[in-house]
Tab-separated table of C-alpha atoms and ligand atoms in Angstrom:
chain	number	residue	atom	x	y	z
J	1	MET	CA	0.020	-0.007	0.007
J	2	GLY	CA	1.308	3.429	-0.936
J	3	ARG	CA	1.228	6.604	1.127
J	4	ILE	CA	-1.995	8.130	2.243
J	5	ILE	CA	-2.002	11.886	1.706
J	6	CYS	CA	-3.447	13.819	4.647
J	7	LYS	CA	-4.886	17.241	3.789
J	8	SER	CA	-4.539	20.569	5.582
J	9	ALA	CA	-7.605	22.508	6.755
J	10	ARG	CA	-7.204	24.780	3.716
J	11	GLU	CA	-7.086	21.806	1.299
J	12	ILE	CA	-10.211	20.405	2.919
J	13	GLU	CA	-11.937	23.759	2.442
J	14	LEU	CA	-11.115	23.616	-1.286
J	15	MET	CA	-12.476	20.002	-1.425
J	16	GLN	CA	-15.609	21.212	0.318
J	17	GLU	CA	-16.049	23.797	-2.456
J	18	ALA	CA	-15.592	21.022	-5.021
J	19	GLY	CA	-18.022	18.874	-3.117
J	20	ARG	CA	-20.635	21.653	-3.038
J	21	ILE	CA	-20.542	21.751	-6.816
J	22	VAL	CA	-20.895	17.939	-6.977
J	23	ALA	CA	-23.903	18.030	-4.615
J	24	ASP	CA	-25.612	20.891	-6.495
J	25	THR	CA	-25.091	19.012	-9.819
J	26	LEU	CA	-26.571	15.826	-8.316
J	27	HIS	CA	-29.574	17.758	-7.095
J	28	LEU	CA	-30.119	19.237	-10.523
J	29	LEU	CA	-29.872	15.823	-12.140
J	30	ALA	CA	-32.115	14.068	-9.583
J	31	GLN	CA	-34.812	16.638	-10.431
J	32	LYS	CA	-34.550	15.937	-14.077
J	33	VAL	CA	-34.770	12.115	-13.673
J	34	GLN	CA	-38.107	10.999	-15.118
J	35	PRO	CA	-39.420	8.552	-17.701
J	36	GLY	CA	-38.237	9.421	-21.206
J	37	VAL	CA	-35.082	11.290	-20.229
J	38	SER	CA	-31.839	9.863	-21.766
J	39	THR	CA	-28.671	9.434	-19.801
J	40	LEU	CA	-26.903	11.522	-22.444
J	41	GLU	CA	-29.198	14.456	-21.556
J	42	LEU	CA	-28.244	14.076	-17.956
J	43	ASP	CA	-24.586	14.047	-18.940
J	44	ARG	CA	-24.951	17.317	-20.893
J	45	LEU	CA	-26.644	19.013	-18.022
J	46	ALA	CA	-23.904	17.892	-15.631
J	47	PHE	CA	-21.160	19.118	-17.977
J	48	GLU	CA	-22.771	22.533	-18.450
J	49	HIS	CA	-23.585	22.931	-14.753
J	50	MET	CA	-20.091	22.089	-13.601
J	51	ARG	CA	-18.439	24.283	-16.266
J	52	ARG	CA	-20.698	27.194	-15.274
J	53	ALA	CA	-19.660	26.749	-11.678
J	54	GLY	CA	-16.015	26.992	-12.785
J	55	ALA	CA	-15.253	23.318	-12.176
J	56	TYR	CA	-14.266	20.542	-14.526
J	57	PRO	CA	-15.812	16.994	-14.558
J	58	SER	CA	-13.274	14.718	-12.950
J	59	PHE	CA	-14.243	11.645	-14.923
J	60	LYS	CA	-14.025	13.148	-18.448
J	61	GLY	CA	-10.859	11.749	-19.973
J	62	TYR	CA	-9.949	9.703	-16.923
J	63	ARG	CA	-8.366	6.558	-18.387
J	64	GLY	CA	-10.171	7.535	-21.584
J	65	TYR	CA	-13.670	7.689	-20.015
J	66	PRO	CA	-15.754	9.680	-22.548
J	67	ALA	CA	-18.341	11.431	-20.324
J	68	SER	CA	-18.933	13.772	-17.404
J	69	LEU	CA	-20.809	11.228	-15.290
J	70	CYS	CA	-21.632	7.565	-15.013
J	71	ALA	CA	-25.293	6.649	-15.321
J	72	SER	CA	-26.007	2.963	-14.437
J	73	ILE	CA	-29.512	1.614	-14.858
J	74	ASN	CA	-31.059	-1.333	-13.001
J	75	SER	CA	-28.666	-4.288	-13.174
J	76	GLU	CA	-25.789	-1.991	-14.163
J	77	VAL	CA	-23.619	-1.514	-11.034
J	78	VAL	CA	-21.338	1.413	-12.014
J	79	HIS	CA	-19.571	3.034	-14.985
J	80	GLY	CA	-22.575	3.090	-17.325
J	81	ILE	CA	-21.691	5.364	-20.245
J	82	PRO	CA	-24.359	8.028	-21.052
J	83	ALA	CA	-26.029	7.476	-24.371
J	84	ALA	CA	-28.881	9.013	-26.402
J	85	ASP	CA	-30.646	5.637	-26.698
J	86	ARG	CA	-30.612	4.900	-22.992
J	87	ARG	CA	-33.872	6.382	-21.949
J	88	LEU	CA	-35.149	6.068	-18.397
J	89	GLN	CA	-38.434	4.215	-17.943
J	90	ASP	CA	-41.019	4.216	-15.167
J	91	GLY	CA	-39.948	1.718	-12.480
J	92	ASP	CA	-36.176	1.904	-13.263
J	93	ILE	CA	-33.444	2.982	-10.887
J	94	VAL	CA	-30.475	4.941	-12.143
J	95	SER	CA	-27.150	5.351	-10.219
J	96	ILE	CA	-25.597	8.696	-10.995
J	97	ASP	CA	-21.901	9.081	-10.152
J	98	LEU	CA	-19.882	12.208	-10.742
J	99	GLY	CA	-16.847	14.134	-9.622
J	100	ALA	CA	-15.727	17.753	-9.950
J	101	ARG	CA	-12.193	19.158	-10.015
J	102	TRP	CA	-12.006	22.670	-8.530
J	103	LYS	CA	-8.726	24.566	-7.881
J	104	GLY	CA	-6.809	21.377	-8.283
J	105	TYR	CA	-8.866	19.191	-5.960
J	106	HIS	CA	-11.466	16.531	-6.659
J	107	ALA	CA	-14.699	15.527	-4.845
J	108	ASP	CA	-16.621	12.439	-5.866
J	109	ALA	CA	-20.178	11.353	-5.032
J	110	ALA	CA	-23.028	9.132	-6.246
J	111	LEU	CA	-26.602	8.268	-5.476
J	112	THR	CA	-29.292	6.039	-6.894
J	113	VAL	CA	-32.532	7.625	-7.938
J	114	PRO	CA	-35.883	5.922	-8.549
J	115	VAL	CA	-37.591	6.722	-11.915
J	116	GLY	CA	-41.262	7.414	-11.485
J	117	THR	CA	-42.826	4.724	-9.323
J	118	VAL	CA	-40.691	1.788	-8.265
J	119	LEU	CA	-41.498	-1.372	-6.362
J	120	GLU	CA	-41.378	-1.298	-2.607
J	121	SER	CA	-38.641	-3.972	-2.763
J	122	THR	CA	-36.569	-1.717	-4.986
J	123	ARG	CA	-36.913	1.230	-2.600
J	124	ARG	CA	-35.710	-1.028	0.207
J	125	LEU	CA	-32.593	-1.813	-1.791
J	126	LEU	CA	-31.872	1.883	-2.159
J	127	ARG	CA	-32.569	2.642	1.474
J	128	VAL	CA	-30.408	-0.200	2.814
J	129	THR	CA	-27.481	0.754	0.454
J	130	GLU	CA	-27.628	4.412	1.660
J	131	GLU	CA	-27.860	3.267	5.233
J	132	ALA	CA	-24.741	1.128	4.605
J	133	LEU	CA	-22.969	4.205	3.342
J	134	TRP	CA	-23.856	6.058	6.516
J	135	ALA	CA	-22.741	3.101	8.646
J	136	GLY	CA	-19.369	3.252	6.888
J	137	ILE	CA	-19.141	7.079	7.285
J	138	ASP	CA	-19.795	6.665	11.004
J	139	GLN	CA	-16.524	4.713	11.245
J	140	ALA	CA	-14.457	7.325	9.421
J	141	ARG	CA	-12.993	8.662	12.635
J	142	PHE	CA	-9.554	9.420	14.076
J	143	GLY	CA	-8.644	6.517	16.251
J	144	GLY	CA	-10.327	3.946	14.071
J	145	LYS	CA	-8.977	1.638	11.368
J	146	LEU	CA	-9.727	1.387	7.704
J	147	GLN	CA	-11.389	-1.991	7.996
J	148	ASP	CA	-13.925	-0.629	10.417
J	149	ILE	CA	-15.558	1.102	7.415
J	150	GLY	CA	-15.893	-1.983	5.232
J	151	ARG	CA	-16.964	-4.126	8.197
J	152	ALA	CA	-19.857	-1.746	9.009
J	153	ILE	CA	-20.933	-1.587	5.433
J	154	GLN	CA	-20.773	-5.325	4.910
J	155	GLU	CA	-22.652	-6.076	8.122
J	156	HIS	CA	-25.523	-3.749	7.293
J	157	VAL	CA	-25.861	-5.041	3.773
J	158	GLU	CA	-25.725	-8.707	4.582
J	159	ARG	CA	-28.085	-8.393	7.524
J	160	HIS	CA	-30.667	-7.262	4.991
J	161	GLY	CA	-29.973	-10.181	2.603
J	162	TYR	CA	-28.145	-8.263	-0.094
J	163	SER	CA	-24.588	-8.612	-1.220
J	164	VAL	CA	-21.583	-6.252	-1.412
J	165	VAL	CA	-19.654	-6.001	-4.680
J	166	ARG	CA	-16.016	-6.943	-4.255
J	167	GLN	CA	-14.450	-5.998	-7.614
J	168	MET	CA	-14.685	-2.242	-7.069
J	169	VAL	CA	-13.825	-0.302	-3.934
J	170	GLY	CA	-13.850	3.213	-2.441
J	171	HIS	CA	-10.685	5.293	-2.427
J	172	GLY	CA	-8.752	8.257	-1.110
J	173	VAL	CA	-9.407	11.367	-3.094
J	174	GLY	CA	-7.696	14.794	-3.293
J	175	ARG	CA	-5.392	16.221	-5.961
J	176	ARG	CA	-6.045	12.991	-7.687
J	177	LEU	CA	-9.372	11.330	-8.175
J	178	HIS	CA	-8.036	7.987	-6.910
J	179	GLU	CA	-5.511	8.068	-4.116
J	180	GLU	CA	-4.528	5.593	-1.436
J	181	PRO	CA	-6.034	3.913	0.379
J	182	GLN	CA	-8.355	1.523	-1.327
J	183	ILE	CA	-11.534	1.198	0.734
J	184	PRO	CA	-13.243	-2.178	0.271
J	185	ASN	CA	-16.866	-2.421	1.316
J	186	TYR	CA	-16.126	-5.765	3.017
J	187	VAL	CA	-13.436	-7.320	5.118
J	188	ALA	CA	-11.001	-9.965	3.863
J	189	PRO	CA	-7.963	-11.653	5.349
J	190	ASP	CA	-4.625	-9.916	4.543
J	191	GLN	CA	-6.279	-6.702	3.620
J	192	PRO	CA	-4.267	-3.526	4.536
J	193	ASN	CA	-5.707	-1.933	7.624
J	194	PRO	CA	-4.088	1.446	8.278
J	195	ALA	CA	-5.045	3.675	11.186
J	196	LEU	CA	-7.456	6.464	10.245
J	197	ARG	CA	-5.953	9.923	10.751
J	198	GLU	CA	-7.106	13.498	10.763
J	199	GLY	CA	-6.929	15.064	7.309
J	200	MET	CA	-7.590	11.878	5.372
J	201	THR	CA	-10.182	12.455	2.616
J	202	LEU	CA	-12.027	9.345	1.627
J	203	ALA	CA	-14.568	8.535	-1.047
J	204	ILE	CA	-16.710	5.827	0.605
J	205	GLU	CA	-18.962	4.097	-1.965
J	206	PRO	CA	-20.859	0.838	-1.273
J	207	MET	CA	-22.144	-0.942	-4.378
J	208	VAL	CA	-24.899	-3.367	-3.406
J	209	ASN	CA	-26.602	-6.101	-5.374
J	210	ALA	CA	-30.040	-7.421	-4.622
J	211	GLY	CA	-28.777	-10.867	-5.695
J	212	GLY	CA	-25.291	-12.310	-5.733
J	213	PRO	CA	-22.057	-10.320	-5.456
J	214	GLU	CA	-20.655	-11.372	-8.806
J	215	VAL	CA	-20.268	-8.748	-11.580
J	216	GLU	CA	-19.024	-8.606	-15.166
J	217	ILE	CA	-17.949	-5.957	-17.575
J	218	LEU	CA	-19.868	-5.364	-20.866
J	219	PRO	CA	-18.007	-5.300	-24.208
J	220	ASP	CA	-17.876	-1.460	-24.035
J	221	ASN	CA	-15.133	-2.166	-21.436
J	222	TRP	CA	-16.714	0.149	-18.925
J	223	THR	CA	-20.204	-0.860	-17.880
J	224	VAL	CA	-20.193	-3.177	-14.816
J	225	VAL	CA	-23.318	-5.344	-14.527
J	226	THR	CA	-24.537	-7.930	-12.055
J	227	GLN	CA	-23.890	-11.422	-13.311
J	228	ASP	CA	-27.337	-12.661	-12.244
J	229	GLY	CA	-29.180	-9.707	-13.685
J	230	SER	CA	-30.314	-8.530	-10.242
J	231	LEU	CA	-30.700	-4.805	-9.391
J	232	SER	CA	-27.797	-2.869	-7.938
J	233	ALA	CA	-27.520	0.381	-6.030
J	234	HIS	CA	-24.585	2.759	-5.465
J	235	TYR	CA	-24.202	5.638	-2.971
J	236	GLU	CA	-21.057	7.647	-2.374
J	237	HIS	CA	-19.835	10.557	-0.350
J	238	THR	CA	-16.438	12.226	-0.083
J	239	VAL	CA	-15.686	12.546	3.642
J	240	ALA	CA	-12.873	14.232	5.550
J	241	ILE	CA	-11.701	12.829	8.922
J	242	THR	CA	-11.590	15.806	11.341
J	243	LYS	CA	-11.306	16.360	15.060
J	244	GLY	CA	-15.046	16.845	15.163
J	245	GLY	CA	-15.810	13.523	13.363
J	246	PRO	CA	-16.559	12.722	9.750
J	247	LEU	CA	-17.166	15.868	7.631
J	248	ILE	CA	-19.342	15.286	4.588
J	249	LEU	CA	-17.800	17.240	1.720
J	250	THR	CA	-20.445	16.326	-0.910
J	251	PRO	CA	-23.676	17.110	0.973
J	252	TRP	CA	-26.356	15.807	-1.381
J	253	ARG	CA	-29.800	15.568	0.215
J	254	SER	CA	-31.172	12.152	0.801
J	255	MET	CA	-34.619	10.750	0.053
J	256	PHE	CA	-34.227	8.079	2.706
J	257	VAL	CA	-31.844	8.969	5.516
J	258	ASP	CA	-31.824	12.321	7.329
J	259	ARG	CA	-28.249	12.638	8.518
J	260	LEU	CA	-26.852	15.750	7.063
J	261	PRO	CA	-28.007	18.273	9.755
J	262	ARG	CA	-25.894	16.375	12.313
J	263	LEU	CA	-22.915	15.801	10.148
J	264	VAL	CA	-22.290	18.695	7.752
J	265	PHE	CA	-21.344	21.397	10.160
A	301	MF3	N1	-16.704	7.499	-8.981
A	301	MF3	C1	-16.127	6.361	-9.656
A	301	MF3	C2	-14.861	6.002	-8.881
A	301	MF3	O1	-14.722	6.525	-7.883
A	301	MF3	C3	-15.979	6.540	-11.166
A	301	MF3	C4	-14.642	6.807	-11.687
A	301	MF3	S1	-14.332	5.955	-13.074
A	301	MF3	C5	-14.503	7.040	-14.360
A	301	MF3	O2	-14.116	5.153	-9.221
A	301	MF3	F1	-13.627	6.638	-15.293
A	301	MF3	F2	-15.653	6.999	-14.807
A	301	MF3	F3	-14.088	8.219	-14.055
A	302	CO	CO1	-15.426	7.193	-6.331
């Protein structure tokens, strides 16, 4: 494992500004989500909104990624590429993931949005996945260890009968979109388990399948889908570890869990 870069108070402030832009963009997109809208339209809105705010979309050009956000529908887990022919339908869920670079710093966040009216069982998957994110965030404290985060996420998810995706993990974030450490959403033997320290900035991002944990990558070389075709949800916040506890740098408002008032300030 490489070095984990701890940020100064000033750097965290800049990441908070980046995160504000990410959250505002996510709110704008969540409002636009409805049957008939294409994921390419969402991508255009995100690009224009971030550029107007003076930020640049972190994902565009990252390892050749062609768009400003990832939009992953139903059994797509993450990294769905926006397209004009991918139109949302009533009853779908869409996971929207985006990052903004602002004054040299990135913030990264995601949430899953129901399209029109979805099944109660689908809402439950979204709620449990978001709760798992918060359970992980609760462990992002000075004095704890990295594995505490994955353990809390995994326990919450599996207690509700869902499974945690293993192939992709959360990550440190800062001047680069992906920094050390990797943050698995589960615990495995021989996994690095560094102490959590003040100034670490972490993108915590559980990916949760309603069925089995296995995933595969589509021929576009990006889109990750569940192997069994089951639904998948994804929630992500960029969080700083501070003296006062976890500080949410990407404060998008939740449909399910009312935690921001306690944690943002
Ligand atoms: N938010 C995702 C991540 O943290 C997406 C980045 S991949 C990209 O890994 F290529 F789309 F940028
Ligand atoms: Co991320």
